[in-house]
Amino acid sequence: MRSETMTLAVNGTTHVLELPPETPLLFVLRNDLGLNGPKYGCGLGECGACAVLVDGRSVRSCTIAVAAVEGREIVTLEGLGTADRLHYVQDAFVKEQAAQCGYCVNGMIIAITGLLNEKPEASEAEIRGALTHQLCRCGTHMEILAAARRARDTVSARLSAGGECA
Ligand code: FES
């Protein structure tokens, strides 16, 4: 595979990298940029562990080529919040203790963030729809749903009060 110069905007920082354009975005994030929030699960676009936000929407970084996201805004779990100031979806997951092994949590948080970016007052059906293809093998589904509802309630209350999402 021939390398090309690629420019990626990740978590607010611009990176110029020499890469084959068909390289999966997940490999670039983890191997070249050291961002280990997105996880390698199935590598086939089926489990959601590798999810990241591209222009605010959740995508599976294991099946999207790096060339397809050049010039677009990529946000990983690391770019959502900080240890001192959690993103409201991260905060909801902590408050609901919505993790066992934790491997799926990146994908769950990104999927819910992507949904609430578009639909801050998402219905129960929309929340469940956003999580349908996010796999959790520990059976933490009830806590994850509770976290998603808590995040939805937080952001919709903020917007009703005239605040911002994040
Ligand atoms: Fe990307 Fe499973 S690792 S969807």
PDB file of C-alpha atoms and ligand atoms in Angstrom:
ATOM      1  CA  MET A   1       0.000   0.000   0.000  1.00  0.00           C
ATOM      2  CA  ARG A   2       1.370   3.409  -0.949  1.00  0.00           C
ATOM      3  CA  SER A   3       1.481   6.102   1.705  1.00  0.00           C
ATOM      4  CA  GLU A   4       0.115   9.586   1.192  1.00  0.00           C
ATOM      5  CA  THR A   5       0.158  12.706   3.321  1.00  0.00           C
ATOM      6  CA  MET A   6      -3.071  12.799   5.299  1.00  0.00           C
ATOM      7  CA  THR A   7      -4.291  15.626   7.540  1.00  0.00           C
ATOM      8  CA  LEU A   8      -6.588  14.642  10.384  1.00  0.00           C
ATOM      9  CA  ALA A   9      -8.368  16.854  12.921  1.00  0.00           C
ATOM     10  CA  VAL A  10      -8.691  14.820  16.103  1.00  0.00           C
ATOM     11  CA  ASN A  11      -9.908  16.199  19.435  1.00  0.00           C
ATOM     12  CA  GLY A  12      -9.189  19.738  18.266  1.00  0.00           C
ATOM     13  CA  THR A  13      -5.603  19.041  17.131  1.00  0.00           C
ATOM     14  CA  THR A  14      -4.430  18.791  13.522  1.00  0.00           C
ATOM     15  CA  HIS A  15      -2.150  15.841  12.697  1.00  0.00           C
ATOM     16  CA  VAL A  16      -0.207  15.416   9.461  1.00  0.00           C
ATOM     17  CA  LEU A  17       0.616  11.748   8.866  1.00  0.00           C
ATOM     18  CA  GLU A  18       2.097   9.605   6.095  1.00  0.00           C
ATOM     19  CA  LEU A  19      -0.317   6.710   5.668  1.00  0.00           C
ATOM     20  CA  PRO A  20      -1.911   4.440   3.107  1.00  0.00           C
ATOM     21  CA  PRO A  21      -5.299   6.161   2.593  1.00  0.00           C
ATOM     22  CA  GLU A  22      -7.208   2.916   3.041  1.00  0.00           C
ATOM     23  CA  THR A  23      -5.879   2.397   6.591  1.00  0.00           C
ATOM     24  CA  PRO A  24      -8.785   1.954   9.020  1.00  0.00           C
ATOM     25  CA  LEU A  25      -9.249   5.065  11.155  1.00  0.00           C
ATOM     26  CA  LEU A  26      -9.153   2.906  14.314  1.00  0.00           C
ATOM     27  CA  PHE A  27      -5.579   1.789  13.594  1.00  0.00           C
ATOM     28  CA  VAL A  28      -4.442   5.389  13.096  1.00  0.00           C
ATOM     29  CA  LEU A  29      -6.106   6.578  16.296  1.00  0.00           C
ATOM     30  CA  ARG A  30      -4.684   3.790  18.442  1.00  0.00           C
ATOM     31  CA  ASN A  31      -1.312   3.087  16.800  1.00  0.00           C
ATOM     32  CA  ASP A  32      -0.235   6.476  15.451  1.00  0.00           C
ATOM     33  CA  LEU A  33      -1.949   8.884  17.830  1.00  0.00           C
ATOM     34  CA  GLY A  34      -1.983   6.776  21.012  1.00  0.00           C
ATOM     35  CA  LEU A  35      -5.702   7.249  21.579  1.00  0.00           C
ATOM     36  CA  ASN A  36      -6.905   4.045  23.223  1.00  0.00           C
ATOM     37  CA  GLY A  37     -10.473   5.114  24.016  1.00  0.00           C
ATOM     38  CA  PRO A  38     -11.768   3.461  20.840  1.00  0.00           C
ATOM     39  CA  LYS A  39     -11.403  -0.307  21.232  1.00  0.00           C
ATOM     40  CA  TYR A  40     -10.769  -3.095  18.751  1.00  0.00           C
ATOM     41  CA  GLY A  41     -13.609  -5.592  19.169  1.00  0.00           C
ATOM     42  CA  CYS A  42     -14.788  -7.392  16.038  1.00  0.00           C
ATOM     43  CA  GLY A  43     -13.008  -5.322  13.385  1.00  0.00           C
ATOM     44  CA  LEU A  44     -16.053  -5.853  11.178  1.00  0.00           C
ATOM     45  CA  GLY A  45     -18.342  -2.949  12.074  1.00  0.00           C
ATOM     46  CA  GLU A  46     -20.618  -5.156  14.168  1.00  0.00           C
ATOM     47  CA  CYS A  47     -19.877  -4.555  17.869  1.00  0.00           C
ATOM     48  CA  GLY A  48     -19.459  -0.775  18.178  1.00  0.00           C
ATOM     49  CA  ALA A  49     -16.469  -0.877  20.542  1.00  0.00           C
ATOM     50  CA  CYS A  50     -14.447   1.287  18.141  1.00  0.00           C
ATOM     51  CA  ALA A  51     -16.988   4.104  17.800  1.00  0.00           C
ATOM     52  CA  VAL A  52     -15.835   7.716  17.449  1.00  0.00           C
ATOM     53  CA  LEU A  53     -17.648  10.913  16.535  1.00  0.00           C
ATOM     54  CA  VAL A  54     -17.153  12.274  13.033  1.00  0.00           C
ATOM     55  CA  ASP A  55     -18.784  15.675  12.621  1.00  0.00           C
ATOM     56  CA  GLY A  56     -20.781  14.890  15.754  1.00  0.00           C
ATOM     57  CA  ARG A  57     -22.146  11.527  14.598  1.00  0.00           C
ATOM     58  CA  SER A  58     -21.153   8.104  15.838  1.00  0.00           C
ATOM     59  CA  VAL A  59     -19.220   6.013  13.295  1.00  0.00           C
ATOM     60  CA  ARG A  60     -17.334   2.720  13.522  1.00  0.00           C
ATOM     61  CA  SER A  61     -13.694   3.528  13.112  1.00  0.00           C
ATOM     62  CA  CYS A  62     -12.660  -0.051  12.288  1.00  0.00           C
ATOM     63  CA  THR A  63     -14.437   0.009   8.940  1.00  0.00           C
ATOM     64  CA  ILE A  64     -13.949   3.610   7.811  1.00  0.00           C
ATOM     65  CA  ALA A  65     -10.828   4.445   5.827  1.00  0.00           C
ATOM     66  CA  VAL A  66      -8.741   7.333   7.038  1.00  0.00           C
ATOM     67  CA  ALA A  67      -9.128   9.012   3.629  1.00  0.00           C
ATOM     68  CA  ALA A  68     -12.888   9.254   4.208  1.00  0.00           C
ATOM     69  CA  VAL A  69     -12.474  11.427   7.302  1.00  0.00           C
ATOM     70  CA  GLU A  70      -9.821  13.873   6.096  1.00  0.00           C
ATOM     71  CA  GLY A  71     -11.022  17.415   6.726  1.00  0.00           C
ATOM     72  CA  ARG A  72     -13.755  16.274   9.102  1.00  0.00           C
ATOM     73  CA  GLU A  73     -13.921  16.783  12.861  1.00  0.00           C
ATOM     74  CA  ILE A  74     -13.043  13.564  14.700  1.00  0.00           C
ATOM     75  CA  VAL A  75     -13.670  13.272  18.437  1.00  0.00           C
ATOM     76  CA  THR A  76     -12.678  10.245  20.500  1.00  0.00           C
ATOM     77  CA  LEU A  77     -13.584   9.410  24.083  1.00  0.00           C
ATOM     78  CA  GLU A  78     -10.457  11.302  25.168  1.00  0.00           C
ATOM     79  CA  GLY A  79     -11.775  14.452  23.507  1.00  0.00           C
ATOM     80  CA  LEU A  80     -15.180  14.481  25.200  1.00  0.00           C
ATOM     81  CA  GLY A  81     -14.247  15.544  28.706  1.00  0.00           C
ATOM     82  CA  THR A  82     -11.442  15.549  31.233  1.00  0.00           C
ATOM     83  CA  ALA A  83     -11.018  13.789  34.570  1.00  0.00           C
ATOM     84  CA  ASP A  84     -11.811  17.104  36.265  1.00  0.00           C
ATOM     85  CA  ARG A  85     -14.676  18.020  33.985  1.00  0.00           C
ATOM     86  CA  LEU A  86     -16.483  15.013  32.611  1.00  0.00           C
ATOM     87  CA  HIS A  87     -18.726  15.283  29.591  1.00  0.00           C
ATOM     88  CA  TYR A  88     -22.351  14.916  30.699  1.00  0.00           C
ATOM     89  CA  VAL A  89     -22.632  11.452  29.089  1.00  0.00           C
ATOM     90  CA  GLN A  90     -19.460  10.265  30.841  1.00  0.00           C
ATOM     91  CA  ASP A  91     -20.825  11.683  34.102  1.00  0.00           C
ATOM     92  CA  ALA A  92     -24.094   9.784  33.624  1.00  0.00           C
ATOM     93  CA  PHE A  93     -22.181   6.512  33.102  1.00  0.00           C
ATOM     94  CA  VAL A  94     -20.204   7.085  36.303  1.00  0.00           C
ATOM     95  CA  LYS A  95     -23.321   7.968  38.319  1.00  0.00           C
ATOM     96  CA  GLU A  96     -25.207   4.892  37.079  1.00  0.00           C
ATOM     97  CA  GLN A  97     -22.097   2.660  37.413  1.00  0.00           C
ATOM     98  CA  ALA A  98     -22.788   1.500  33.873  1.00  0.00           C
ATOM     99  CA  ALA A  99     -19.772  -0.739  33.339  1.00  0.00           C
ATOM    100  CA  GLN A 100     -18.525  -4.165  34.287  1.00  0.00           C
ATOM    101  CA  CYS A 101     -15.446  -5.093  32.246  1.00  0.00           C
ATOM    102  CA  GLY A 102     -15.667  -1.685  30.561  1.00  0.00           C
ATOM    103  CA  TYR A 103     -14.647  -2.793  27.085  1.00  0.00           C
ATOM    104  CA  CYS A 104     -17.874  -1.659  25.443  1.00  0.00           C
ATOM    105  CA  VAL A 105     -18.178   1.616  27.353  1.00  0.00           C
ATOM    106  CA  ASN A 106     -16.328   3.713  24.787  1.00  0.00           C
ATOM    107  CA  GLY A 107     -18.822   2.696  22.123  1.00  0.00           C
ATOM    108  CA  MET A 108     -21.816   3.139  24.414  1.00  0.00           C
ATOM    109  CA  ILE A 109     -20.787   6.669  25.424  1.00  0.00           C
ATOM    110  CA  ILE A 110     -19.997   7.679  21.843  1.00  0.00           C
ATOM    111  CA  ALA A 111     -23.276   6.227  20.527  1.00  0.00           C
ATOM    112  CA  ILE A 112     -25.320   8.082  23.153  1.00  0.00           C
ATOM    113  CA  THR A 113     -23.381  11.307  22.593  1.00  0.00           C
ATOM    114  CA  GLY A 114     -23.962  11.053  18.843  1.00  0.00           C
ATOM    115  CA  LEU A 115     -27.676  10.491  19.414  1.00  0.00           C
ATOM    116  CA  LEU A 116     -28.056  13.376  21.875  1.00  0.00           C
ATOM    117  CA  ASN A 117     -26.067  15.712  19.616  1.00  0.00           C
ATOM    118  CA  GLU A 118     -28.859  15.232  17.104  1.00  0.00           C
ATOM    119  CA  LYS A 119     -31.801  14.569  19.424  1.00  0.00           C
ATOM    120  CA  PRO A 120     -31.298  16.002  22.916  1.00  0.00           C
ATOM    121  CA  GLU A 121     -34.795  14.931  23.861  1.00  0.00           C
ATOM    122  CA  ALA A 122     -34.472  11.417  22.456  1.00  0.00           C
ATOM    123  CA  SER A 123     -37.315   9.040  23.235  1.00  0.00           C
ATOM    124  CA  GLU A 124     -36.857   5.664  24.898  1.00  0.00           C
ATOM    125  CA  ALA A 125     -37.225   4.028  21.479  1.00  0.00           C
ATOM    126  CA  GLU A 126     -34.552   6.301  19.998  1.00  0.00           C
ATOM    127  CA  ILE A 127     -32.173   5.544  22.864  1.00  0.00           C
ATOM    128  CA  ARG A 128     -32.705   1.815  22.440  1.00  0.00           C
ATOM    129  CA  GLY A 129     -32.322   2.191  18.674  1.00  0.00           C
ATOM    130  CA  ALA A 130     -28.973   3.969  19.081  1.00  0.00           C
ATOM    131  CA  LEU A 131     -27.740   1.125  21.303  1.00  0.00           C
ATOM    132  CA  THR A 132     -29.177  -1.778  19.311  1.00  0.00           C
ATOM    133  CA  HIS A 133     -25.902  -2.633  17.579  1.00  0.00           C
ATOM    134  CA  GLN A 134     -23.616  -1.717  20.493  1.00  0.00           C
ATOM    135  CA  LEU A 135     -22.679  -5.036  22.057  1.00  0.00           C
ATOM    136  CA  CYS A 136     -22.058  -5.649  25.770  1.00  0.00           C
ATOM    137  CA  ARG A 137     -21.071  -9.163  26.783  1.00  0.00           C
ATOM    138  CA  CYS A 138     -21.299  -8.552  30.542  1.00  0.00           C
ATOM    139  CA  GLY A 139     -25.050  -7.912  30.538  1.00  0.00           C
ATOM    140  CA  THR A 140     -24.848  -4.338  31.821  1.00  0.00           C
ATOM    141  CA  HIS A 141     -27.728  -3.275  29.619  1.00  0.00           C
ATOM    142  CA  MET A 142     -30.052  -1.946  32.347  1.00  0.00           C
ATOM    143  CA  GLU A 143     -27.350   0.319  33.821  1.00  0.00           C
ATOM    144  CA  ILE A 144     -26.351   1.505  30.348  1.00  0.00           C
ATOM    145  CA  LEU A 145     -29.963   2.377  29.549  1.00  0.00           C
ATOM    146  CA  ALA A 146     -30.251   4.210  32.884  1.00  0.00           C
ATOM    147  CA  ALA A 147     -27.091   6.185  32.053  1.00  0.00           C
ATOM    148  CA  ALA A 148     -28.439   7.061  28.619  1.00  0.00           C
ATOM    149  CA  ARG A 149     -31.710   8.306  30.135  1.00  0.00           C
ATOM    150  CA  ARG A 150     -29.817  10.306  32.764  1.00  0.00           C
ATOM    151  CA  ALA A 151     -27.667  11.909  30.050  1.00  0.00           C
ATOM    152  CA  ARG A 152     -30.769  12.712  27.970  1.00  0.00           C
ATOM    153  CA  ASP A 153     -32.481  14.284  31.000  1.00  0.00           C
ATOM    154  CA  THR A 154     -29.353  16.313  31.824  1.00  0.00           C
ATOM    155  CA  VAL A 155     -28.924  17.738  28.349  1.00  0.00           C
ATOM    156  CA  SER A 156     -32.593  18.441  27.763  1.00  0.00           C
ATOM    157  CA  ALA A 157     -32.790  20.270  31.126  1.00  0.00           C
ATOM    158  CA  ARG A 158     -29.705  22.319  30.204  1.00  0.00           C
ATOM    159  CA  LEU A 159     -31.178  23.266  26.851  1.00  0.00           C
ATOM    160  CA  SER A 160     -34.530  24.176  28.445  1.00  0.00           C
ATOM    161  CA  ALA A 161     -32.625  26.466  30.825  1.00  0.00           C
ATOM    162  CA  GLY A 162     -30.966  28.165  27.838  1.00  0.00           C
ATOM    163  CA  GLY A 163     -27.561  26.478  28.291  1.00  0.00           C
ATOM    164  CA  GLU A 164     -25.382  24.478  25.944  1.00  0.00           C
ATOM    165  CA  CYS A 165     -25.174  20.713  25.399  1.00  0.00           C
ATOM    166  CA  ALA A 166     -21.593  20.087  26.531  1.00  0.00           C
TER     167      ALA A 166
HETATM  168 FE1  FES B   1     -15.423  -1.781  15.108  1.00  0.00          FE
HETATM  169 FE2  FES B   1     -16.425  -3.954  16.343  1.00  0.00          FE
HETATM  170  S1  FES B   1     -14.386  -3.157  16.390  1.00  0.00           S
HETATM  171  S2  FES B   1     -17.511  -2.414  15.216  1.00  0.00           S
END
